Coordinates of C-alpha atoms and ligand atoms in Angstrom, one line a residue:
M1 CA 24.8 -36.4 26.4
K2 CA 27.2 -34.0 24.7
I3 CA 27.5 -30.9 26.9
T4 CA 29.4 -27.6 26.2
I5 CA 30.2 -25.4 29.2
L6 CA 30.9 -21.7 28.5
G7 CA 33.5 -20.5 31.0
A8 CA 36.4 -22.2 32.9
G9 CA 36.2 -20.2 36.1
V10 CA 35.7 -22.2 39.4
I11 CA 32.0 -22.5 38.5
G12 CA 32.5 -23.9 35.0
V13 CA 35.2 -26.3 36.1
T14 CA 33.3 -27.7 39.0
S15 CA 30.3 -28.1 36.7
A16 CA 32.4 -29.9 34.2
Y17 CA 33.7 -32.3 36.9
Y18 CA 30.3 -33.2 38.3
L19 CA 28.8 -33.5 34.8
A20 CA 31.6 -35.8 33.7
K21 CA 31.1 -37.9 36.8
A22 CA 27.4 -38.2 35.9
G23 CA 28.5 -39.8 32.6
H24 CA 28.3 -36.9 30.1
E25 CA 30.7 -36.0 27.4
V26 CA 31.8 -32.5 28.4
T27 CA 33.7 -29.7 26.6
V28 CA 34.7 -26.4 28.3
L29 CA 35.4 -23.3 26.3
D30 CA 37.2 -20.2 27.7
R31 CA 38.9 -17.2 26.1
Q32 CA 41.8 -17.3 28.6
P33 CA 44.9 -19.6 28.2
G34 CA 43.9 -21.6 31.2
P35 CA 41.3 -22.1 34.0
A36 CA 40.5 -19.5 36.7
L37 CA 42.3 -16.6 35.2
E38 CA 39.5 -14.0 35.8
T39 CA 37.4 -13.6 39.0
S40 CA 38.5 -17.0 40.3
F41 CA 42.1 -16.1 40.2
A42 CA 43.0 -14.3 43.5
N43 CA 39.9 -14.1 45.7
A44 CA 40.1 -14.0 49.5
G45 CA 40.2 -17.7 49.8
E46 CA 37.3 -18.2 52.3
I47 CA 35.0 -21.2 52.2
S48 CA 32.6 -19.6 54.5
P49 CA 29.1 -21.0 54.7
G50 CA 28.8 -19.5 58.2
Y51 CA 29.0 -16.0 56.7
A52 CA 26.9 -16.7 53.7
S53 CA 24.6 -13.7 53.6
P54 CA 23.4 -11.3 51.0
W55 CA 25.0 -7.9 50.9
A56 CA 21.5 -6.5 50.6
A57 CA 20.5 -6.4 54.3
P58 CA 18.4 -4.2 56.6
G59 CA 20.5 -1.2 57.6
I60 CA 22.9 -1.4 54.7
P61 CA 21.6 1.7 52.9
Q62 CA 22.5 3.8 56.0
K63 CA 25.8 2.0 56.4
A64 CA 26.6 2.5 52.7
I65 CA 26.3 6.3 53.0
K66 CA 28.7 6.2 56.0
W67 CA 31.2 4.0 54.1
L68 CA 31.3 6.3 51.1
F69 CA 33.0 8.9 53.3
M70 CA 35.5 6.6 55.1
K71 CA 39.2 6.8 54.3
H72 CA 39.7 3.0 53.9
A73 CA 36.2 2.5 52.6
P74 CA 34.7 -0.9 52.0
L75 CA 32.3 0.5 49.4
I76 CA 33.2 2.8 46.4
I77 CA 30.7 4.0 43.9
R78 CA 32.3 5.7 40.9
P79 CA 30.1 8.3 39.3
M80 CA 28.3 6.9 36.2
A81 CA 25.2 7.7 34.3
D82 CA 24.7 4.1 33.2
A83 CA 21.0 3.0 33.5
A84 CA 21.9 -0.7 34.0
T85 CA 24.0 0.2 37.0
W86 CA 21.3 2.2 38.6
R87 CA 18.6 -0.5 37.9
W88 CA 20.8 -3.1 39.6
M89 CA 21.4 -0.9 42.6
M90 CA 17.7 -0.2 43.0
A91 CA 17.0 -3.9 42.7
M92 CA 19.6 -4.5 45.4
L93 CA 18.1 -1.8 47.7
S94 CA 14.6 -3.4 47.3
N95 CA 16.2 -6.6 48.8
C96 CA 17.2 -4.8 52.0
T97 CA 14.0 -5.5 53.9
S98 CA 14.0 -8.0 56.8
A99 CA 11.7 -10.4 54.9
R100 CA 13.7 -10.5 51.7
Y101 CA 16.9 -10.8 53.7
A102 CA 15.6 -13.8 55.5
T103 CA 14.5 -15.5 52.3
N104 CA 17.8 -14.7 50.4
K105 CA 20.0 -15.7 53.3
G106 CA 18.1 -19.0 53.8
R107 CA 18.8 -19.9 50.1
M108 CA 22.5 -18.9 50.4
V109 CA 23.2 -20.8 53.6
R110 CA 21.4 -23.9 52.2
L111 CA 23.6 -23.9 49.1
A112 CA 26.8 -22.9 50.9
E113 CA 26.6 -25.6 53.6
Y114 CA 25.8 -28.2 51.0
S115 CA 28.7 -27.0 48.9
R116 CA 31.2 -27.3 51.8
D117 CA 30.0 -30.9 52.3
C118 CA 30.5 -31.6 48.6
L119 CA 34.0 -30.1 48.8
I120 CA 34.9 -32.3 51.7
A121 CA 33.6 -35.4 49.8
L122 CA 35.5 -34.3 46.6
R123 CA 38.7 -33.9 48.6
E124 CA 38.3 -37.3 50.1
E125 CA 37.6 -38.9 46.7
T126 CA 40.3 -37.1 44.7
G127 CA 43.0 -36.1 47.3
I128 CA 43.0 -32.7 45.7
A129 CA 45.4 -30.2 47.4
Y130 CA 45.1 -26.4 47.2
D131 CA 46.9 -24.8 50.2
H132 CA 43.7 -25.6 52.1
R133 CA 43.1 -25.4 55.8
T134 CA 40.2 -26.5 58.0
Q135 CA 40.7 -24.2 61.0
G136 CA 37.6 -22.0 60.9
T137 CA 37.4 -18.3 60.3
L138 CA 37.3 -15.4 62.8
Q139 CA 35.3 -12.2 62.4
L140 CA 37.2 -9.6 64.3
F141 CA 35.6 -6.6 66.1
R142 CA 37.6 -3.5 67.0
T143 CA 34.6 -1.7 68.7
Q144 CA 32.2 -2.6 71.4
K145 CA 29.4 -1.5 69.0
Q146 CA 30.4 -4.1 66.5
L147 CA 30.5 -6.8 69.1
D148 CA 27.1 -5.7 70.5
G149 CA 25.7 -5.9 67.0
I150 CA 26.2 -9.6 66.4
G151 CA 23.0 -10.7 68.2
K152 CA 21.0 -11.1 64.9
D153 CA 23.8 -13.0 63.2
V154 CA 24.2 -15.3 66.2
E155 CA 20.5 -16.0 66.2
V156 CA 20.6 -17.0 62.5
L157 CA 23.6 -19.2 63.1
R158 CA 21.9 -20.9 66.0
A159 CA 18.7 -21.4 64.0
D160 CA 20.6 -22.8 61.1
G161 CA 22.6 -25.1 63.4
V162 CA 25.9 -23.6 62.4
P163 CA 28.5 -24.0 65.3
Y164 CA 30.0 -20.7 66.5
E165 CA 32.1 -19.3 69.3
V166 CA 31.9 -15.7 70.7
L167 CA 35.4 -14.9 71.8
D168 CA 36.9 -12.2 74.1
P169 CA 40.3 -10.8 73.1
A170 CA 42.2 -13.7 74.8
G171 CA 40.1 -16.1 72.9
C172 CA 40.8 -14.3 69.6
I173 CA 44.6 -14.5 70.3
K174 CA 44.3 -18.2 71.2
A175 CA 42.7 -18.8 67.8
E176 CA 45.2 -16.4 66.0
P177 CA 48.4 -16.0 68.0
G178 CA 49.7 -13.4 65.5
L179 CA 47.1 -11.0 67.0
A180 CA 48.9 -10.9 70.4
R181 CA 50.8 -7.8 69.4
V182 CA 47.6 -5.8 68.8
K183 CA 45.5 -7.1 71.7
D184 CA 44.6 -3.5 72.6
R185 CA 42.9 -3.0 69.3
I186 CA 40.6 -6.0 69.7
V187 CA 37.3 -6.1 71.5
G188 CA 36.3 -9.6 70.6
G189 CA 35.4 -12.0 67.8
L190 CA 33.0 -14.5 66.3
R191 CA 34.6 -17.7 65.3
L192 CA 33.1 -20.2 62.9
P193 CA 35.0 -23.4 63.4
N194 CA 33.5 -25.3 60.5
D195 CA 34.6 -22.7 57.8
E196 CA 37.5 -23.5 55.6
T197 CA 40.1 -21.7 53.5
G198 CA 42.1 -22.5 50.4
D199 CA 43.4 -21.2 47.1
C200 CA 40.6 -21.1 44.5
F201 CA 43.0 -20.8 41.6
K202 CA 45.1 -23.9 42.6
F203 CA 41.8 -25.8 43.3
T204 CA 40.4 -25.0 39.9
N205 CA 43.6 -26.0 38.1
S206 CA 43.9 -29.2 39.9
L207 CA 40.2 -30.0 39.4
Q208 CA 40.6 -29.4 35.7
D209 CA 43.2 -32.2 35.7
H210 CA 40.8 -34.5 37.5
A211 CA 38.1 -33.6 35.0
E212 CA 40.4 -34.2 32.1
A213 CA 41.1 -37.7 33.5
L214 CA 37.3 -38.3 33.4
G215 CA 37.3 -37.4 29.7
V216 CA 36.5 -33.6 29.8
T217 CA 38.0 -31.5 26.9
F218 CA 39.2 -28.0 27.8
R219 CA 39.5 -25.6 24.9
Y220 CA 41.4 -22.4 25.8
G221 CA 41.9 -19.2 23.9
V222 CA 38.4 -19.5 22.4
D223 CA 36.5 -16.2 22.3
I224 CA 32.8 -16.9 22.5
R225 CA 30.8 -14.5 20.4
G226 CA 27.2 -15.7 21.0
L227 CA 24.6 -18.5 21.1
K228 CA 22.7 -19.4 18.0
L229 CA 19.0 -20.1 18.5
M230 CA 16.9 -22.5 16.4
G231 CA 13.3 -22.6 17.6
D232 CA 13.2 -23.2 21.4
R233 CA 16.7 -24.7 21.3
I234 CA 20.3 -23.6 21.1
A235 CA 21.9 -24.9 17.9
G236 CA 25.4 -24.0 18.9
V237 CA 28.1 -21.6 20.1
M238 CA 29.5 -19.1 17.8
T239 CA 33.2 -18.6 18.5
A240 CA 36.2 -16.9 16.9
D241 CA 37.4 -20.4 16.1
G242 CA 34.1 -21.6 14.5
F243 CA 30.7 -23.1 15.4
V244 CA 30.5 -25.5 18.3
Q245 CA 27.6 -27.9 18.4
S246 CA 26.3 -29.9 21.4
D247 CA 23.1 -31.4 22.9
L248 CA 23.2 -29.0 25.8
F249 CA 24.9 -25.8 26.8
V250 CA 25.8 -24.3 30.3
A251 CA 26.5 -20.6 30.7
A252 CA 29.1 -20.2 33.4
L253 CA 30.6 -16.9 32.3
G254 CA 30.6 -15.0 35.6
S255 CA 30.0 -11.3 35.1
Y256 CA 29.8 -11.8 31.3
T257 CA 26.8 -14.1 31.5
P258 CA 24.1 -11.4 31.0
A259 CA 25.6 -10.1 27.8
M260 CA 25.6 -13.7 26.4
L261 CA 22.0 -14.3 27.3
K262 CA 20.6 -10.9 26.4
P263 CA 20.4 -11.5 22.5
L264 CA 18.2 -14.6 23.4
G265 CA 15.8 -12.4 25.3
L266 CA 16.9 -13.7 28.7
T267 CA 17.6 -11.2 31.5
A268 CA 20.1 -12.3 34.2
P269 CA 20.5 -9.4 36.7
I270 CA 24.2 -10.0 37.3
Y271 CA 26.4 -6.9 37.9
P272 CA 30.2 -6.9 38.0
V273 CA 31.0 -5.7 41.5
K274 CA 34.7 -5.1 41.6
G275 CA 37.0 -6.2 44.4
Y276 CA 40.7 -6.2 45.1
S277 CA 43.3 -8.4 46.7
I278 CA 47.0 -8.4 47.4
T279 CA 49.0 -11.6 47.9
V280 CA 52.0 -11.1 50.3
P281 CA 54.8 -13.7 50.8
I282 CA 55.3 -14.5 54.5
V283 CA 58.6 -13.5 56.0
D284 CA 57.8 -14.0 59.7
E285 CA 55.7 -17.1 60.4
S286 CA 55.2 -16.2 64.1
R287 CA 53.4 -13.0 63.1
A288 CA 51.3 -14.5 60.3
P289 CA 47.6 -15.5 60.4
I290 CA 46.6 -19.1 60.8
S291 CA 43.4 -19.0 58.9
T292 CA 41.0 -16.2 57.8
I293 CA 40.4 -13.1 59.8
M294 CA 37.5 -10.9 58.7
D295 CA 38.3 -7.4 59.8
E296 CA 34.8 -6.1 60.4
T297 CA 35.9 -2.4 60.4
Y298 CA 37.2 -2.4 56.8
K299 CA 35.3 -5.6 55.6
I300 CA 38.6 -7.0 54.5
A301 CA 39.5 -10.7 54.7
I302 CA 43.0 -11.7 55.6
T303 CA 43.7 -15.4 54.8
R304 CA 46.7 -17.7 55.1
L305 CA 47.4 -19.6 51.9
G306 CA 50.5 -21.8 52.4
D307 CA 53.5 -19.5 52.6
R308 CA 51.4 -16.4 51.5
I309 CA 48.9 -14.1 53.0
R310 CA 45.9 -13.2 50.7
V311 CA 44.1 -9.9 51.7
G312 CA 40.9 -9.3 49.8
G313 CA 37.9 -7.1 49.9
M314 CA 36.1 -3.9 48.9
A315 CA 33.1 -3.4 46.7
E316 CA 33.4 -1.0 43.9
I317 CA 30.4 -0.2 41.6
A318 CA 32.3 0.9 38.5
G319 CA 31.0 -1.3 35.6
F320 CA 33.5 -3.4 33.7
N321 CA 36.7 -1.7 34.8
D322 CA 40.0 -3.4 35.6
D323 CA 42.2 -0.6 36.7
L324 CA 44.3 -1.0 39.8
P325 CA 44.3 2.3 41.8
Q326 CA 47.1 2.6 44.3
A327 CA 44.7 3.9 47.0
R328 CA 42.9 0.5 47.0
R329 CA 46.2 -1.3 47.4
A330 CA 47.0 1.0 50.3
T331 CA 43.8 0.0 52.1
L332 CA 44.6 -3.7 51.8
S333 CA 48.2 -3.1 53.0
H334 CA 47.0 -1.0 55.9
S335 CA 44.5 -3.7 57.0
V336 CA 47.1 -6.5 57.1
E337 CA 49.9 -4.4 58.5
D338 CA 47.7 -3.0 61.2
L339 CA 46.9 -6.5 62.5
F340 CA 49.8 -8.7 61.3
G341 CA 52.6 -6.1 61.0
G342 CA 55.9 -7.6 59.7
A343 CA 54.4 -10.9 58.9
G344 CA 54.7 -10.4 55.1
D345 CA 57.0 -8.6 52.7
Q346 CA 54.8 -5.8 51.3
S347 CA 57.5 -4.9 48.7
K348 CA 56.9 -8.3 47.0
A349 CA 53.1 -8.2 47.2
T350 CA 51.1 -8.7 44.0
F351 CA 48.0 -6.6 43.5
W352 CA 44.8 -7.9 41.6
S353 CA 41.3 -6.9 40.9
G354 CA 38.3 -9.1 40.0
L355 CA 34.6 -8.6 39.1
R356 CA 32.3 -10.5 41.4
P357 CA 29.2 -11.7 39.4
M358 CA 26.6 -10.3 41.8
T359 CA 22.8 -10.8 41.7
P360 CA 20.7 -8.2 43.6
D361 CA 19.5 -10.9 46.1
G362 CA 22.9 -12.4 46.6
T363 CA 21.8 -15.9 45.5
P364 CA 23.4 -17.4 42.3
I365 CA 21.3 -18.4 39.3
I366 CA 21.4 -22.2 38.8
G367 CA 19.2 -24.3 36.6
A368 CA 17.2 -24.4 33.4
T369 CA 16.1 -21.5 31.1
R370 CA 13.1 -21.3 28.8
F371 CA 15.3 -22.9 26.1
S372 CA 15.2 -26.6 26.6
N373 CA 18.9 -27.2 26.2
L374 CA 20.3 -24.1 27.9
Y375 CA 21.3 -24.0 31.6
V376 CA 22.8 -21.3 33.7
N377 CA 25.3 -21.6 36.6
S378 CA 26.4 -18.0 37.4
G379 CA 25.9 -15.0 39.6
H380 CA 27.8 -16.3 42.7
G381 CA 28.9 -12.8 43.7
T382 CA 30.9 -12.8 46.9
L383 CA 30.7 -16.5 47.5
G384 CA 31.6 -18.3 44.3
W385 CA 34.4 -20.2 45.8
T386 CA 32.3 -21.2 48.8
M387 CA 29.4 -22.3 46.6
A388 CA 31.2 -23.8 43.6
C389 CA 31.1 -27.5 44.4
G390 CA 27.5 -27.5 45.5
S391 CA 26.5 -25.5 42.5
G392 CA 28.3 -27.8 40.1
R393 CA 26.8 -30.9 41.8
V394 CA 23.2 -29.4 41.8
L395 CA 23.5 -28.5 38.1
A396 CA 24.8 -32.0 37.2
D397 CA 21.8 -33.5 39.0
L398 CA 19.3 -31.3 37.4
I399 CA 20.7 -31.9 33.9
S400 CA 21.0 -35.7 34.5
G401 CA 17.4 -35.9 35.7
R402 CA 18.4 -36.9 39.3
E403 CA 16.7 -35.3 42.3
P404 CA 19.2 -32.8 43.8
E405 CA 20.0 -33.3 47.5
I406 CA 18.9 -29.8 48.4
E407 CA 15.9 -27.7 47.3
T408 CA 16.7 -25.9 44.0
A409 CA 13.3 -24.6 42.8
D410 CA 14.2 -21.1 44.1
L411 CA 17.7 -20.9 42.6
G412 CA 16.8 -20.6 39.0
L413 CA 16.4 -17.7 36.5
A414 CA 12.6 -18.0 36.9
R415 CA 12.7 -16.2 40.3
Y416 CA 13.2 -12.9 38.4
Ligands
LIG501 C1 38.3 -9.5 45.8 C2 37.4 -10.7 45.8 C3 37.4 -11.6 46.9 C4 36.6 -12.7 46.9 N1 36.7 -13.6 48.0 C5 35.9 -14.7 48.0 C6 36.0 -15.6 49.1 O1 36.8 -15.4 50.0 N2 35.2 -16.7 49.1 C7 34.3 -16.9 48.1 O2 33.6 -17.9 48.2 N3 34.3 -16.1 47.0 C8 35.0 -15.0 46.9 N4 35.0 -14.2 45.9 C9 34.0 -14.5 44.8 C10 34.5 -15.6 43.8 O3 35.8 -15.3 43.5 C11 33.6 -15.5 42.6 O4 32.2 -15.6 42.9 C12 33.9 -16.7 41.6 O5 35.3 -16.6 41.3 C13 33.1 -16.6 40.3 O6 33.5 -17.6 39.5 P1 32.9 -17.8 38.0 O7 33.4 -19.1 37.5 O8 31.5 -17.6 38.0 O9 33.5 -16.5 37.3 P2 35.0 -16.4 36.6 O10 36.0 -17.0 37.4 O11 35.1 -15.0 36.2 O12 34.9 -17.3 35.3 C14 34.2 -16.9 34.1 C15 35.0 -17.4 32.9 O13 34.3 -17.1 31.8 C16 35.2 -16.7 30.8 N5 34.6 -15.9 29.8 C17 33.8 -14.7 30.0 N6 33.4 -14.3 28.8 C18 33.9 -15.0 27.8 C19 33.8 -15.0 26.4 N7 33.1 -14.1 25.7 N8 34.4 -16.0 25.7 C20 35.2 -16.9 26.3 N9 35.3 -17.0 27.7 C21 34.7 -16.1 28.5 C22 36.3 -16.0 31.5 O14 37.6 -16.0 30.9 C23 36.4 -16.7 32.8 O15 37.4 -17.7 32.9 C24 35.7 -13.0 45.8 C25 35.8 -12.2 44.7 C26 36.6 -11.1 44.7 C27 36.6 -10.2 43.5

């Protein structure tokens, strides 16, 4: 079948790879000059099924109010009168009940665990390299209250069969020797040994080459203007470069997916939740992190990527906004300097922002639409890198009429 994928982020490219492997003739369109140049460019680098949970959780509304007044705040809401933003925030709040949290988390863990297994298989089959490491991740607690509060998370990990270690400060330092200099600031940690790390941009670029070798065509610099409907089918994609026809279409446009679907009467509740990262070259290996450290106080992830440290986090509700305020950079620099002071050269750090395509229930939207030849693979929010391979594989199975290896009935657009 001839398939056109809209979007060459990590989700579009993994979809292309698995669809080509299933024997389809695939073309990928993107407005950028190459793959992974928007949200997939400089994320925090965690492949973290162990931490796969929705942001909408019991207790979050209260915490959110506290965060709004913190100096290095993990959540920023810029004042806006935009109805879509308020609607999305209300939908997110309605997912903060224990029952909805459990349902949403269950879906996310299922997909994230499967995705990690798909990534391992893909790595074995292709030999793909992307500054990856398989040394687990460490959630770091600076207060006793944080450590005492992990009971529920640990229960869920145990119930899901996800291996974990609760560590004292000495255990944290054994896992991350660079923390030895700040042992007085650490109360403990939760380590997930099966989590992985890696550079999403490098992965996506390299996977593009593997996909090309399987016959996929990538067309860059193509601005997609809309989808043309004919009856209950999509006739083609309208682009600045002309009309593109195909048997089937996949929308993998990250935060821009809803705008593409809206003229067709489809509502995808995906909101662009902004995040920031800095990438710092390492100058002192002995002080640098080994893997990912999730600083629970600031909700910031610090990840080792080859000879660089990636520091990423923050959730900003500000619509489609790509400015780079120095105050956010200061928060990221503070977090890494506080724990791994002197490891990197801050003067050479690069600063970036990206728009996480977030659904109110945290689960991505993968599957068919009411138009027989239009599928969606989008809305991966905080975990698009973690869930990319599994999402691509599931989508390819659904399109190819093969039974996916995990339950997918609750992942589609129909749940809204
Ligand atoms: C600060 C930060 C840290 C993060 N950390 C992690 C992490 O540690 N682990 C993790 O798993 N996830 C993380 N994420 C989330 C992850 O990066 C995203 O979920 C993922 O990149 C989304 O991929 P995507 O392919 O859906 O979107 P994108 O990468 O944005 O791809 C969408 C593509 O569509 C194209 N496009 C859009 N509109 C058009 C148009 N009209 N015409 C043509 N092309 C168009 C864009 O050019 C883009 O290439 C983080 C995100 C942020 C912001």
